[in-house]
JSON list of C-alpha atoms in Angstrom, two decimals:
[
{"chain": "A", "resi": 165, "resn": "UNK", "atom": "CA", "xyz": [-15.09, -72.90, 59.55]},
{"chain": "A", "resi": 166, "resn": "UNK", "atom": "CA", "xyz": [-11.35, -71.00, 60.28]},
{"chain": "A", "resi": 167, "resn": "UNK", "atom": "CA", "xyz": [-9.76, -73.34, 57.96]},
{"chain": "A", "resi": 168, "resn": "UNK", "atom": "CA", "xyz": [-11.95, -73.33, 55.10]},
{"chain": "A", "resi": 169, "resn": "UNK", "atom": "CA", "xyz": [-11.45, -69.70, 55.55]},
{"chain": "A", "resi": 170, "resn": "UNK", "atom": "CA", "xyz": [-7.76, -69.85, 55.54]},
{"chain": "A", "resi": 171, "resn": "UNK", "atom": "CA", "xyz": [-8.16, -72.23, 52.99]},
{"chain": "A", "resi": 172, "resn": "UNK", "atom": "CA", "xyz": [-10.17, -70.17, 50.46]},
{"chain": "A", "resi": 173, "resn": "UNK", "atom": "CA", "xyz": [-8.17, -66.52, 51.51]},
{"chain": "A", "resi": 174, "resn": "UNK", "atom": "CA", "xyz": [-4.56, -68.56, 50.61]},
{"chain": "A", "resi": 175, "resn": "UNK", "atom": "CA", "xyz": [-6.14, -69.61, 47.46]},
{"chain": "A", "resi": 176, "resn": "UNK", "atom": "CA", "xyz": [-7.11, -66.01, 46.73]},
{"chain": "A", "resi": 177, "resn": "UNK", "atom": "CA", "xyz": [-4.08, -64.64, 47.81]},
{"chain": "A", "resi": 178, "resn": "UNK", "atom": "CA", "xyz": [-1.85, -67.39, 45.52]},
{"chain": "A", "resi": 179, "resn": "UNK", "atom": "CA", "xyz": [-4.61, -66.63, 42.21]},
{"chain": "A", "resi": 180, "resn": "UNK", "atom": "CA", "xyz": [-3.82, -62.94, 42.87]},
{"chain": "A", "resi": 181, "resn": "UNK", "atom": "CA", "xyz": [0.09, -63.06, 43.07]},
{"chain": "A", "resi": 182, "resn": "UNK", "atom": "CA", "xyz": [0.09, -65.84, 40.28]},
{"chain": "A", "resi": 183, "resn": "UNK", "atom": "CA", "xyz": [-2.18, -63.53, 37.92]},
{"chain": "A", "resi": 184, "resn": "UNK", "atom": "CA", "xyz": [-0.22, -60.51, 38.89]},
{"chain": "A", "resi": 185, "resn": "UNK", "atom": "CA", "xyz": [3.07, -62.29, 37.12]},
{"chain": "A", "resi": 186, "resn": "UNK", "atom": "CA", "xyz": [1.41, -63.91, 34.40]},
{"chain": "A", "resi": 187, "resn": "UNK", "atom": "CA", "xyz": [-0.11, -60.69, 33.26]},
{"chain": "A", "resi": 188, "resn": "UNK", "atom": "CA", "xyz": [3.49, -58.91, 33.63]},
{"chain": "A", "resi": 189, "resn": "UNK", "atom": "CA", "xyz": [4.62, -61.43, 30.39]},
{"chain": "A", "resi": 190, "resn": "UNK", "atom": "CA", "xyz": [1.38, -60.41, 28.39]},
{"chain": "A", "resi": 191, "resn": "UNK", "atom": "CA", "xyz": [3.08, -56.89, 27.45]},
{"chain": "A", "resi": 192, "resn": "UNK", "atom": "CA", "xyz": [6.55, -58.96, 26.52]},
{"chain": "A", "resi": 193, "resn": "UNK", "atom": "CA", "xyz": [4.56, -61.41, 24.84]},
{"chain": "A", "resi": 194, "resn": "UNK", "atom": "CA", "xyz": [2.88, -58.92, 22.23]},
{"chain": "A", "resi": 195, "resn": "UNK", "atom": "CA", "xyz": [6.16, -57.30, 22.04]},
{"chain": "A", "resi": 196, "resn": "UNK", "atom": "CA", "xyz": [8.49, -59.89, 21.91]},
{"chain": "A", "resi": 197, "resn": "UNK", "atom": "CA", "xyz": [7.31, -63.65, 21.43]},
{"chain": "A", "resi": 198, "resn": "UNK", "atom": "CA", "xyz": [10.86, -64.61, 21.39]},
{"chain": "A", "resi": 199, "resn": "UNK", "atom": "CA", "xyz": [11.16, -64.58, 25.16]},
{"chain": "A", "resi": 200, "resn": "UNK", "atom": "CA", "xyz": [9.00, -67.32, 25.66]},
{"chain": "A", "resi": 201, "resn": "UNK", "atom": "CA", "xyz": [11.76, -69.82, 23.91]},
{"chain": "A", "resi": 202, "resn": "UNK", "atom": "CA", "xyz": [13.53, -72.47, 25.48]},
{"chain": "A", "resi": 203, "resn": "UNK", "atom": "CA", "xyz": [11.81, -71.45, 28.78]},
{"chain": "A", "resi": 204, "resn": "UNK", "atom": "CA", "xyz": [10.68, -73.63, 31.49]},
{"chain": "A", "resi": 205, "resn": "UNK", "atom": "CA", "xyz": [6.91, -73.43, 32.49]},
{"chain": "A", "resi": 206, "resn": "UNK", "atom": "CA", "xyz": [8.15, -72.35, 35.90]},
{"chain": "A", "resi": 207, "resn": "UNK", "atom": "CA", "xyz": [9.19, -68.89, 33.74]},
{"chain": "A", "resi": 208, "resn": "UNK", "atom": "CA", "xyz": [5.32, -68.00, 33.62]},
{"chain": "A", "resi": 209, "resn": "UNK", "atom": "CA", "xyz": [4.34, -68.07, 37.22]},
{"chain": "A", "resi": 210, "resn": "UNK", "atom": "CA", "xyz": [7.54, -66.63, 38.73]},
{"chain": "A", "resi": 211, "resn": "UNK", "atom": "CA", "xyz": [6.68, -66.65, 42.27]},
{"chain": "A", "resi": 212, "resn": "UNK", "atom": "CA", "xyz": [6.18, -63.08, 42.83]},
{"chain": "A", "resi": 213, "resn": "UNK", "atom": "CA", "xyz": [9.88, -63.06, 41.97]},
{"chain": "A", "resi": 214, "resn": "UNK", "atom": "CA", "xyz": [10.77, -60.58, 39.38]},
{"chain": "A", "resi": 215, "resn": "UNK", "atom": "CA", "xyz": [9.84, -62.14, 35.83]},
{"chain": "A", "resi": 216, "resn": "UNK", "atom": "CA", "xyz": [12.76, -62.23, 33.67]},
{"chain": "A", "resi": 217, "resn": "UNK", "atom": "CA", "xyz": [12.25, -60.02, 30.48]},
{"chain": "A", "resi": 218, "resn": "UNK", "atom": "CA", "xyz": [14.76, -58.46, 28.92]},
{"chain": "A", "resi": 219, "resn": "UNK", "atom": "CA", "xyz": [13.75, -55.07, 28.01]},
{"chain": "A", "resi": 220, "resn": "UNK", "atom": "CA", "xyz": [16.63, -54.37, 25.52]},
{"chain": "A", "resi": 221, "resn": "UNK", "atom": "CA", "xyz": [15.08, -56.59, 23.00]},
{"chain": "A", "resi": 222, "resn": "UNK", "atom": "CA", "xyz": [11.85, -54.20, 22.85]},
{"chain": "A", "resi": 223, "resn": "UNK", "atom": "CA", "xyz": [11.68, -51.88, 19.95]},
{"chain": "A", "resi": 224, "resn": "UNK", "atom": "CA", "xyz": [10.67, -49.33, 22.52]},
{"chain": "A", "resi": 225, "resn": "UNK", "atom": "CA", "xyz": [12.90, -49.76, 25.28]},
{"chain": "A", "resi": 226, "resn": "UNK", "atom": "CA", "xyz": [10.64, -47.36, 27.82]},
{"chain": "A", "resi": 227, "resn": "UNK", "atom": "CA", "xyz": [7.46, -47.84, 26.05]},
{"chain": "A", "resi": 228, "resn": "UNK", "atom": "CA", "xyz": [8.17, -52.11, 26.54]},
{"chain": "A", "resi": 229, "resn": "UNK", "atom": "CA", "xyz": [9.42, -51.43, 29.96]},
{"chain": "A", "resi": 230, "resn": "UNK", "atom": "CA", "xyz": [6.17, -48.99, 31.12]},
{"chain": "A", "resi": 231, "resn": "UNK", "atom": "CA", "xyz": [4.08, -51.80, 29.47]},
{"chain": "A", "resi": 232, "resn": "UNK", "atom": "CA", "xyz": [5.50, -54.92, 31.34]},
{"chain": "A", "resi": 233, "resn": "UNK", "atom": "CA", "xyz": [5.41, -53.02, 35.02]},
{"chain": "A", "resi": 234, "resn": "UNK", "atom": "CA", "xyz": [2.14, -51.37, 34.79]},
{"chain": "A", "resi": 235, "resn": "UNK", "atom": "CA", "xyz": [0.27, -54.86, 33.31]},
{"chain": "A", "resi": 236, "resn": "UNK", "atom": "CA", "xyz": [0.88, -56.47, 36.75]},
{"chain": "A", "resi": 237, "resn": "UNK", "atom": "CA", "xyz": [-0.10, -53.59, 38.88]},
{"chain": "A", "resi": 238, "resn": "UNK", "atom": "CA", "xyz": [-3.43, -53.00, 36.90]},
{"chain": "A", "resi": 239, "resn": "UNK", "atom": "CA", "xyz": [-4.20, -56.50, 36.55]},
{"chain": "A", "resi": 240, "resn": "UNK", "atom": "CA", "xyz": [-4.43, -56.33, 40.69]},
{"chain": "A", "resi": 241, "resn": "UNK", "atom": "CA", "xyz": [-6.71, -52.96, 41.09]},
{"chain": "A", "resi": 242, "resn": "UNK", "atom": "CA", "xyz": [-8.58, -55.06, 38.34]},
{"chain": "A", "resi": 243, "resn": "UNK", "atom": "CA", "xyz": [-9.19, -57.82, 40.59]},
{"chain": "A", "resi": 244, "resn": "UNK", "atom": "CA", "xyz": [-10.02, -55.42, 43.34]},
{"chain": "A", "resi": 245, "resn": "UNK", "atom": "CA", "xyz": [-12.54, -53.38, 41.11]},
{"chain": "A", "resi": 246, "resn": "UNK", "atom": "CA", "xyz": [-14.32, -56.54, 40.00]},
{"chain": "A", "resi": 247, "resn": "UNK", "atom": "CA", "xyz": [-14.36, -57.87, 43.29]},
{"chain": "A", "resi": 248, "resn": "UNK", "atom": "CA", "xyz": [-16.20, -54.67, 44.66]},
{"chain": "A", "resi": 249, "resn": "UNK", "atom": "CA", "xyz": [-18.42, -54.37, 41.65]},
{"chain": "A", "resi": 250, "resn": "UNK", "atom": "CA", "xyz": [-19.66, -58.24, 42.80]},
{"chain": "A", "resi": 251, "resn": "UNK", "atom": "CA", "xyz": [-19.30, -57.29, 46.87]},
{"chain": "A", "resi": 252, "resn": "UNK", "atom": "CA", "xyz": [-22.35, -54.57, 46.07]},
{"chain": "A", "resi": 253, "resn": "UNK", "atom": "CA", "xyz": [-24.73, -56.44, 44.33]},
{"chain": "A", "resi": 254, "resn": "UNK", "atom": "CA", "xyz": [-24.65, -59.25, 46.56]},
{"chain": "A", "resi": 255, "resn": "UNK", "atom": "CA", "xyz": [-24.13, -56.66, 49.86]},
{"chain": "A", "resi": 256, "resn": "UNK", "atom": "CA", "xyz": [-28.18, -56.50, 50.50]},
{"chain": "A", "resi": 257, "resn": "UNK", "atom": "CA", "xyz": [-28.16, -60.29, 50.18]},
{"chain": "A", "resi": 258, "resn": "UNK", "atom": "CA", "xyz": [-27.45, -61.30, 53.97]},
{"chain": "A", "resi": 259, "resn": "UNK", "atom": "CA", "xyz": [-24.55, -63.95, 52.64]},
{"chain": "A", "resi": 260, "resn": "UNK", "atom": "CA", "xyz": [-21.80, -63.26, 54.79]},
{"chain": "A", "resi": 261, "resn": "UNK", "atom": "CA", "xyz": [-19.20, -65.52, 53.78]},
{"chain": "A", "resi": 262, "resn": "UNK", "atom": "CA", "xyz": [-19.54, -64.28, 50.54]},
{"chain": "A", "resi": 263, "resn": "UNK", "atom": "CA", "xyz": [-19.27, -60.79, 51.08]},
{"chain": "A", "resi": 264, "resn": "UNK", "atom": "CA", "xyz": [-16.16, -61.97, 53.10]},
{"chain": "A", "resi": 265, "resn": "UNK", "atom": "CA", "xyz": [-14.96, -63.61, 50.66]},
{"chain": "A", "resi": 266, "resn": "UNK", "atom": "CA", "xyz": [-15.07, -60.59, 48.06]},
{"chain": "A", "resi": 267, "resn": "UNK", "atom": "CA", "xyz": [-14.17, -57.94, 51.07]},
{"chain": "A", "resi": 268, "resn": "UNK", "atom": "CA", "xyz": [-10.96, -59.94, 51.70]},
{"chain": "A", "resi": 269, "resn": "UNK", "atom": "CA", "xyz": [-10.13, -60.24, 47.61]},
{"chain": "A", "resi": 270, "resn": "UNK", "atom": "CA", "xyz": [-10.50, -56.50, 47.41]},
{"chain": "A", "resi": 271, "resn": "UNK", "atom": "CA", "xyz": [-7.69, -56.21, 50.46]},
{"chain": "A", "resi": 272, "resn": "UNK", "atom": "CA", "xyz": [-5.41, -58.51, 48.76]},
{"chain": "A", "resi": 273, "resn": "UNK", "atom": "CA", "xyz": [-5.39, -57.03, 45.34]},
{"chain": "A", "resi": 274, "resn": "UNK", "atom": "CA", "xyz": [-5.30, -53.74, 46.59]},
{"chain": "A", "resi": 275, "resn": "UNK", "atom": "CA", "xyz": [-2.27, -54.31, 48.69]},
{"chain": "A", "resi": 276, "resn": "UNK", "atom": "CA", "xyz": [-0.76, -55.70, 46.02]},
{"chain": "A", "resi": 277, "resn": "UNK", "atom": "CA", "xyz": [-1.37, -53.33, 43.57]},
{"chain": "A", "resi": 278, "resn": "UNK", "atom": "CA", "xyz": [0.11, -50.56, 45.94]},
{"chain": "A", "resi": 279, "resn": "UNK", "atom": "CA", "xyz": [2.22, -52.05, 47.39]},
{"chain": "A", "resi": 280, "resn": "UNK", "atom": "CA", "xyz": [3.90, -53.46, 43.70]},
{"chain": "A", "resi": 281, "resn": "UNK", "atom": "CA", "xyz": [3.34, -49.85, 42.38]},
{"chain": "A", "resi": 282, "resn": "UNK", "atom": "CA", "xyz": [5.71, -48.20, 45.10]},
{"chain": "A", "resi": 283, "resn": "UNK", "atom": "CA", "xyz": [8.65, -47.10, 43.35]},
{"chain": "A", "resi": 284, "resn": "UNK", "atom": "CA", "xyz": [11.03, -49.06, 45.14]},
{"chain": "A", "resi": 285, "resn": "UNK", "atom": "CA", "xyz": [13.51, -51.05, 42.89]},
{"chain": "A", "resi": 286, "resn": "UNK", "atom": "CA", "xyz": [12.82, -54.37, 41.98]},
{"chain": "A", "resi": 287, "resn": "UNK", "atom": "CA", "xyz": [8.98, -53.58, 42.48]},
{"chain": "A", "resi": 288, "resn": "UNK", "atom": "CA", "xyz": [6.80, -52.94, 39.44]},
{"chain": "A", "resi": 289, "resn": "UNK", "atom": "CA", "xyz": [6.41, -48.43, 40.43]},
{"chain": "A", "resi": 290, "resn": "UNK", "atom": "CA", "xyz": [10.03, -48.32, 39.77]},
{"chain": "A", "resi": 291, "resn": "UNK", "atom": "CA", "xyz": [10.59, -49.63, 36.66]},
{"chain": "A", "resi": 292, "resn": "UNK", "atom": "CA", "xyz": [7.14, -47.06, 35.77]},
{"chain": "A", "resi": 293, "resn": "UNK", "atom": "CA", "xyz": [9.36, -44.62, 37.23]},
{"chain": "A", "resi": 294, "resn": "UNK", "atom": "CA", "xyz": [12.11, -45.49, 35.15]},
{"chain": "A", "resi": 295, "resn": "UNK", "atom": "CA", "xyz": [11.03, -45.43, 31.78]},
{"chain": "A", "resi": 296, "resn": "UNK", "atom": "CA", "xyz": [9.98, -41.89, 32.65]},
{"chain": "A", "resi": 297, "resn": "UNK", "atom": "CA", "xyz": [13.40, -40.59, 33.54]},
{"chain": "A", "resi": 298, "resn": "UNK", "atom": "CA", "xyz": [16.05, -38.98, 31.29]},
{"chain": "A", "resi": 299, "resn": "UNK", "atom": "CA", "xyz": [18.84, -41.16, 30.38]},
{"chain": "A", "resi": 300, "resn": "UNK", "atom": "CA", "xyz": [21.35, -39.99, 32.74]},
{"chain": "A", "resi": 301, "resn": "UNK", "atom": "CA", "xyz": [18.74, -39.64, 35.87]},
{"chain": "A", "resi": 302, "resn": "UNK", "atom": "CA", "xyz": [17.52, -42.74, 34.80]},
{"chain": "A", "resi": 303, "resn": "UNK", "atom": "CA", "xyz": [21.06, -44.55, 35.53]},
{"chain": "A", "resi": 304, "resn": "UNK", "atom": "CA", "xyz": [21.73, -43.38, 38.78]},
{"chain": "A", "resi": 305, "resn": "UNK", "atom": "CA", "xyz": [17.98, -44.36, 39.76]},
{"chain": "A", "resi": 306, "resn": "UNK", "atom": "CA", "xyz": [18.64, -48.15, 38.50]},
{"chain": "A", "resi": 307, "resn": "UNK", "atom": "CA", "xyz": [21.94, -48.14, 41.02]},
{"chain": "A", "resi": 308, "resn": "UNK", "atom": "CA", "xyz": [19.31, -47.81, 43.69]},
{"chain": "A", "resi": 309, "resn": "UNK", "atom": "CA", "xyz": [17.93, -51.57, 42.56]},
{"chain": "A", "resi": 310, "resn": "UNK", "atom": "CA", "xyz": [20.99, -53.16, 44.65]},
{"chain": "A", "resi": 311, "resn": "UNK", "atom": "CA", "xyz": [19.68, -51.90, 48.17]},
{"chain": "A", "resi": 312, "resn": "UNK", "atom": "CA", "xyz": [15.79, -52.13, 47.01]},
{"chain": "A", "resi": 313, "resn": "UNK", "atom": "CA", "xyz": [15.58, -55.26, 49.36]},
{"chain": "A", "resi": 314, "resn": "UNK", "atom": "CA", "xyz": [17.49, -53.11, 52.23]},
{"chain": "A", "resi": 315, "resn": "UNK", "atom": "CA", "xyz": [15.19, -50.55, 51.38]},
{"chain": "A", "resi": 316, "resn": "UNK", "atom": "CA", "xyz": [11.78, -52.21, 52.12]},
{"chain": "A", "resi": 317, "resn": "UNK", "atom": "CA", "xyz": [12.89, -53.88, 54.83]},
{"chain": "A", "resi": 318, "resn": "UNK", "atom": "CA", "xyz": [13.78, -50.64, 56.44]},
{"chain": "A", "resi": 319, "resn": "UNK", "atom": "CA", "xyz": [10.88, -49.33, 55.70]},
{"chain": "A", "resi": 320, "resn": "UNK", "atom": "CA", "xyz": [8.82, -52.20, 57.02]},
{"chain": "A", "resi": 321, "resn": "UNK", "atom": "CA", "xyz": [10.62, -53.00, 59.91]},
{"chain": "A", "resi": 322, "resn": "UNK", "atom": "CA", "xyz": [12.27, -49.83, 61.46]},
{"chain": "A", "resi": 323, "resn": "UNK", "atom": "CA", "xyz": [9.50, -47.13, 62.16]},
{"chain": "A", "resi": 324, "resn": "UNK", "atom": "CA", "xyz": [9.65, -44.19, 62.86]},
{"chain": "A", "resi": 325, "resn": "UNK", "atom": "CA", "xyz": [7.45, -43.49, 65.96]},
{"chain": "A", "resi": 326, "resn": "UNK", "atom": "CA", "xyz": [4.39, -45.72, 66.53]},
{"chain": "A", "resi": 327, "resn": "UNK", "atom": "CA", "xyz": [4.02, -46.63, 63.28]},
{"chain": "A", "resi": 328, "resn": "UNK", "atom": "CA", "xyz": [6.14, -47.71, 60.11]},
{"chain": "A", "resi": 329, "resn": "UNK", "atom": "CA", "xyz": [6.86, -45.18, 56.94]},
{"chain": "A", "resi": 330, "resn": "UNK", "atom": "CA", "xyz": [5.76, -47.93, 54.62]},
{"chain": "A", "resi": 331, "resn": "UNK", "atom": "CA", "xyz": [2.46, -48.97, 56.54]},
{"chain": "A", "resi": 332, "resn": "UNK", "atom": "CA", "xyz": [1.47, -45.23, 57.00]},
{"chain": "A", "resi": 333, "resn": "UNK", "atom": "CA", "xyz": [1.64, -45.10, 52.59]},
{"chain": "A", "resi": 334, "resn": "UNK", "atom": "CA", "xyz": [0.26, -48.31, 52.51]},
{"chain": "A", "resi": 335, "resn": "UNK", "atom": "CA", "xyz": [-2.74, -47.57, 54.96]},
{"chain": "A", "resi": 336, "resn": "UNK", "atom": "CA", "xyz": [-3.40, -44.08, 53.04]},
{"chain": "A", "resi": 337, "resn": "UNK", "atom": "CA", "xyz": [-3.33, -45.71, 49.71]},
{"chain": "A", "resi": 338, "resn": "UNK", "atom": "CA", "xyz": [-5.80, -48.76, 50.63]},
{"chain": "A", "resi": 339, "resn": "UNK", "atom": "CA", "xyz": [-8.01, -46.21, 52.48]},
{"chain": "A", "resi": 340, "resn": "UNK", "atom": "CA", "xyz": [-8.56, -43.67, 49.57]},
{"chain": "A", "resi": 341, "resn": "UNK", "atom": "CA", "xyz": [-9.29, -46.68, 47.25]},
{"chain": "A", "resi": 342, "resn": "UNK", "atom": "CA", "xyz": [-11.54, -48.59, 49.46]},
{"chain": "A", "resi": 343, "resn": "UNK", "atom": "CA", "xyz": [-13.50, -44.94, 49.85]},
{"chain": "A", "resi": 344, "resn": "UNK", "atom": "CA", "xyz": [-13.18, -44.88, 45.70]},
{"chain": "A", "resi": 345, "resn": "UNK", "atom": "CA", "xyz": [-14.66, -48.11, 45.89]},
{"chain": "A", "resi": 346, "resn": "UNK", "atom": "CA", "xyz": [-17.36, -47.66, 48.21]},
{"chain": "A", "resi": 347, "resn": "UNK", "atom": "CA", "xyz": [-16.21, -51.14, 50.52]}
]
C-alpha cells in the first residue's frame, strides 16, 4: 500500500510541476506564436526549469511578462481549488484513499503556487513583481536574479532560530489557504 501511495503522490506531484510550465507558454503562445519555432518538444515541459520566453518580443513588454508568470502560479491554486471542491463532496463518503489522494493534491499545488509566487528571482512572484516596477527600480531588482539561487537556499537552509524564514512564509501562506479552502 506505501508504494502505490508513493507511486500515485510522485505522479501528482510530476502532473502538477509539468502543468505548472506548460501553462506558463499559454500566455507566450497567444502573444507570440513565433516562440514555439524550431523548438524541441523538451521546450514545453521544461522541468520546473525556467521556460525560455523572451519577453522583448511581446507588444506589451510588462503586460506579456505579468501574463507568462502569473499563468503558472494560478494554474497551481487551480489545481488546489478543484482538488478541494472534489475533497468535500466525497469527504462524507468514508473513502480514505481518496480523500488522501485529493488532501495531498491540494498540498502540492498549494506549495507550489506559493512557493513559485515568492518574489524571489528566477521564481514566477518576481517577474509579477517586475513588470510592476518603474523602469529604473525595475533594473536594479533584475540584478538581484544572479544570487536568486543563493537566496533560497539561504532562506531554506540557514534559519533563524528554530525554524527557517522561508518555511515560517511558506507555513502561513498554506495555512490561510487551506482555512480559505475549508481542508
Amino acid at each position: 500500500m506505501q508504494a502505490e501511495v508513493l507511486a500515485v503522490g510522485i505522479i501528482i506531484l510530476l502532473f502538477s510541476v509539468i502543468l505548472h510550465e506548460v501553462t506558463i507558454l499559454v500566455p507566450a503562445v497567444l502573444i507570440l506564436p513565433a516562440v514555439f519555432l524550431g523548438t524541441s518538444p523538451g521546450f514545453i515541459i521544461g522541468w520546473a526549469k525556467p521556460v525560455p520566453v523572451n519577453p522583448l518580443n511581446f507588444r506589451d513588454f510588462r503586460r506579456g511578462e505579468l501574463l507568462v508568470s502569473a499563468a503558472g502560479v494560478l494554474i497551481n491554486f487551480g489545481l488546489a481549488i478543484a482538488a478541494a471542491l472534489i475533497f468535500h463532496l466525497v469527504k462524507g463518503s468514508g473513502n480514505l484513499p481518496i480523500q488522501s489522494l485529493l488532501l495531498f493534491t491540494i498540498n502540492i499545488n498549494l506549495i507550489l503556487g506559493v512557493f513559485n509566487s515568492l518574489p524571489i528571482p528566477p521564481l514566477d512572484g518576481s517577474k509579477m513583481v517586475l513588470s510592476f516596477l518603474p523602469p529604473k527600480l525595475a533594473t536594479q531588482y533584475q540584478s538581484l536574479e544572479k544570487y536568486g539561487l543563493l537566496i533560497l537556499l539561504f532562506l531554506l537552509f540557514f534559519p533563524f532560530g528554530p525554524v527557517s524564514p522561508l518555511g515560517v512564509i511558506l507555513g502561513f501562506f498554506l495555512n490561510l489557504f487551506r482555512t480559505i479552502l475549508g481542508v
